[in-house]
Coordinates of N, CA and C in Angstrom, one line a residue:
G386 N 0.2 -12.2 24.5 CA -0.4 -11.5 25.6 C -1.7 -10.8 25.1
E387 N -2.4 -10.2 26.0 CA -3.7 -9.6 25.8 C -3.5 -8.4 24.9
G388 N -2.5 -7.6 25.2 CA -2.2 -6.4 24.4 C -1.9 -6.7 22.9
S389 N -1.3 -7.7 22.6 CA -1.1 -8.0 21.2 C -2.4 -8.4 20.4
Q390 N -3.3 -9.1 21.2 CA -4.6 -9.4 20.6 C -5.3 -8.1 20.3
E391 N -5.3 -7.2 21.2 CA -6.0 -5.9 21.1 C -5.4 -5.1 19.9
Q392 N -4.1 -5.2 19.8 CA -3.4 -4.4 18.7 C -3.8 -5.0 17.3
A393 N -3.8 -6.4 17.3 CA -4.2 -7.1 16.1 C -5.6 -6.7 15.7
T394 N -6.5 -6.6 16.6 CA -7.9 -6.3 16.3 C -8.0 -4.9 15.8
R395 N -7.2 -3.9 16.4 CA -7.2 -2.6 16.1 C -6.7 -2.4 14.7
R396 N -5.6 -3.2 14.4 CA -5.0 -3.1 13.1 C -5.9 -3.6 12.0
C397 N -6.7 -4.7 12.3 CA -7.7 -5.2 11.4 C -8.8 -4.2 11.1
K398 N -9.3 -3.6 12.2 CA -10.3 -2.6 12.0 C -9.8 -1.4 11.1
L399 N -8.6 -1.0 11.4 CA -8.0 0.1 10.6 C -7.9 -0.3 9.2
Y400 N -7.4 -1.5 8.9 CA -7.3 -2.0 7.6 C -8.5 -2.0 6.8
F401 N -9.7 -2.5 7.4 CA -11.0 -2.5 6.8 C -11.4 -1.1 6.6
L402 N -11.2 -0.2 7.5 CA -11.6 1.2 7.4 C -10.9 1.9 6.2
M403 N -9.6 1.6 6.1 CA -8.7 2.1 5.0 C -9.3 1.6 3.7
Q404 N -9.7 0.3 3.6 CA -10.2 -0.3 2.4 C -11.5 0.4 1.9
K405 N -12.4 0.7 3.0 CA -13.6 1.3 2.7 C -13.3 2.7 2.1
V406 N -12.4 3.5 2.7 CA -12.1 4.8 2.2 C -11.6 4.7 0.8
A407 N -10.6 3.8 0.7 CA -9.9 3.7 -0.7 C -11.0 3.3 -1.7
D408 N -11.9 2.4 -1.5 CA -13.0 2.1 -2.4 C -13.9 3.2 -2.7
K409 N -14.3 3.9 -1.6 CA -15.2 5.1 -1.8 C -14.6 6.2 -2.6
E410 N -13.3 6.4 -2.3 CA -12.6 7.5 -3.0 C -11.9 7.1 -4.3
R411 N -12.0 5.8 -4.6 CA -11.4 5.2 -5.8 C -9.9 5.5 -5.7
I412 N -9.3 5.2 -4.6 CA -7.8 5.3 -4.5 C -7.2 4.0 -4.7
F413 N -6.2 4.0 -5.6 CA -5.5 2.8 -5.9 C -4.1 3.1 -6.5
A414 N -3.2 2.2 -6.4 CA -1.9 2.4 -7.0 C -2.0 2.1 -8.4
T415 N -1.5 3.0 -9.3 CA -1.5 2.7 -10.8 C -0.3 1.8 -11.1
E416 N -0.4 1.1 -12.2 CA 0.7 0.3 -12.7 C 1.9 1.1 -12.8
E417 N 1.8 2.3 -13.3 CA 3.0 3.2 -13.4 C 3.7 3.5 -12.1
E418 N 2.9 3.7 -11.0 CA 3.4 3.9 -9.7 C 4.1 2.7 -9.2
I419 N 3.5 1.5 -9.5 CA 4.1 0.3 -9.0 C 5.4 0.0 -9.7
E420 N 5.4 0.3 -11.1 CA 6.7 0.1 -11.8 C 7.8 1.0 -11.3
T421 N 7.4 2.3 -11.0 CA 8.4 3.3 -10.4 C 8.9 2.7 -9.1
R422 N 8.0 2.2 -8.2 CA 8.5 1.7 -7.0 C 9.4 0.5 -7.1
I423 N 9.1 -0.4 -8.1 CA 9.9 -1.5 -8.4 C 11.3 -1.1 -8.9
K424 N 11.3 -0.1 -9.8 CA 12.5 0.4 -10.3 C 13.5 1.0 -9.2
E425 N 12.8 1.7 -8.3 CA 13.6 2.3 -7.2 C 14.1 1.2 -6.3
T426 N 13.3 0.2 -6.0 CA 13.8 -0.9 -5.2 C 14.9 -1.7 -5.9
A427 N 14.7 -1.9 -7.2 CA 15.7 -2.7 -7.9 C 17.1 -1.9 -7.9
A428 N 17.0 -0.6 -8.0 CA 18.2 0.2 -8.0 C 18.9 0.1 -6.7
R429 N 18.2 0.1 -5.6 CA 18.8 -0.1 -4.2 C 19.3 -1.4 -4.0
R430 N 18.7 -2.4 -4.6 CA 19.2 -3.8 -4.5 C 20.2 -4.2 -5.6
Q431 N 20.6 -3.2 -6.4 CA 21.5 -3.3 -7.5 C 21.2 -4.5 -8.4
T432 N 19.9 -4.5 -8.8 CA 19.4 -5.5 -9.8 C 18.6 -4.8 -10.9
T433 N 18.1 -5.5 -11.8 CA 17.3 -4.9 -12.8 C 15.8 -4.9 -12.4
A434 N 15.1 -3.9 -12.9 CA 13.6 -3.8 -12.5 C 12.9 -5.1 -13.1
A435 N 13.3 -5.5 -14.3 CA 12.6 -6.7 -14.9 C 12.8 -7.9 -14.1
K436 N 14.0 -8.1 -13.6 CA 14.4 -9.3 -12.8 C 13.6 -9.2 -11.5
L437 N 13.7 -8.1 -10.8 CA 12.9 -7.9 -9.6 C 11.4 -8.1 -9.7
Q438 N 10.9 -7.6 -10.8 CA 9.4 -7.7 -11.0 C 9.0 -9.1 -11.1
S439 N 9.8 -9.9 -11.9 CA 9.4 -11.3 -12.2 C 9.6 -12.1 -10.9
E440 N 10.6 -11.7 -10.0 CA 10.7 -12.4 -8.8 C 9.5 -12.1 -7.8
M441 N 9.2 -10.8 -7.9 CA 8.1 -10.3 -7.0 C 6.7 -10.9 -7.4
E442 N 6.6 -11.0 -8.8 CA 5.3 -11.6 -9.2 C 5.3 -13.1 -8.8
A443 N 6.4 -13.8 -9.0 CA 6.4 -15.2 -8.6 C 6.1 -15.5 -7.2
S444 N 6.6 -14.5 -6.3 CA 6.3 -14.8 -4.8 C 5.1 -14.1 -4.3
G445 N 4.4 -13.4 -5.2 CA 3.1 -12.7 -4.8 C 3.4 -11.4 -4.1
E446 N 4.6 -10.9 -4.2 CA 5.0 -9.6 -3.6 C 4.4 -8.4 -4.2
V447 N 4.1 -8.5 -5.5 CA 3.5 -7.4 -6.3 C 2.2 -7.1 -5.7
A448 N 1.4 -8.1 -5.4 CA 0.0 -7.8 -4.8 C 0.2 -7.1 -3.5
T449 N 1.2 -7.5 -2.6 CA 1.4 -6.9 -1.4 C 1.8 -5.5 -1.5
L450 N 2.8 -5.2 -2.5 CA 3.2 -3.9 -2.8 C 2.0 -3.0 -3.2
R451 N 1.1 -3.5 -4.1 CA 0.0 -2.8 -4.6 C -0.9 -2.3 -3.4
S452 N -1.2 -3.3 -2.5 CA -2.0 -2.9 -1.3 C -1.4 -2.0 -0.3
E453 N 0.0 -2.2 -0.2 CA 0.8 -1.2 0.7 C 0.7 0.2 0.1
M454 N 0.9 0.3 -1.2 CA 0.8 1.6 -1.8 C -0.5 2.2 -1.8
R455 N -1.5 1.4 -1.9 CA -2.9 1.9 -1.8 C -3.1 2.5 -0.4
E456 N -2.6 1.7 0.5 CA -2.8 2.1 2.0 C -2.0 3.5 2.2
E457 N -0.8 3.7 1.6 CA -0.1 4.9 1.8 C -0.9 6.0 1.2
K458 N -1.4 5.8 0.0 CA -2.2 6.9 -0.7 C -3.4 7.2 0.1
T459 N -4.0 6.2 0.7 CA -5.2 6.4 1.5 C -4.9 7.3 2.7
M460 N -3.8 7.0 3.4 CA -3.3 7.7 4.5 C -3.1 9.2 4.1
E461 N -2.4 9.4 3.0 CA -2.1 10.8 2.5 C -3.5 11.5 2.3
F462 N -4.4 10.7 1.7 CA -5.7 11.4 1.4 C -6.4 11.8 2.8
L463 N -6.3 10.9 3.8 CA -7.0 11.1 5.1 C -6.3 12.4 5.8
K464 N -5.0 12.4 5.7 CA -4.2 13.4 6.4 C -4.6 14.8 5.7
K465 N -4.7 14.9 4.4 CA -5.0 16.1 3.7 C -6.4 16.6 4.1
H466 N -7.4 15.6 4.2 CA -8.7 16.0 4.5 C -8.9 16.2 6.0
A467 N -8.1 15.6 6.8 CA -8.2 15.9 8.2 C -7.8 17.3 8.6
K468 N -6.8 17.9 7.9 CA -6.4 19.3 8.1 C -7.5 20.2 7.6
S469 N -8.2 20.0 6.6 CA -9.2 20.9 6.1 C -10.6 20.7 6.8
A470 N -10.7 19.7 7.5 CA -12.0 19.4 8.2 C -12.2 20.3 9.4

């Protein structure tokens, strides 16, 4: 439907806006933060962090996780600065 096309466009614009903010503010997920997230996920899935990480690297999920975490940090940054603006 037409609504979903609009939503997709809005999501795309938001994504690029977030990337711009993240680049400008040098916001990124550190390897340490990614490792911590993988350890937490592994614990929930009752597997080892090493096993989960190698599975995620093989499937390309680590890159996805990295960009999701970067987006989360960018949102936190924007919320913090929106309050003080």
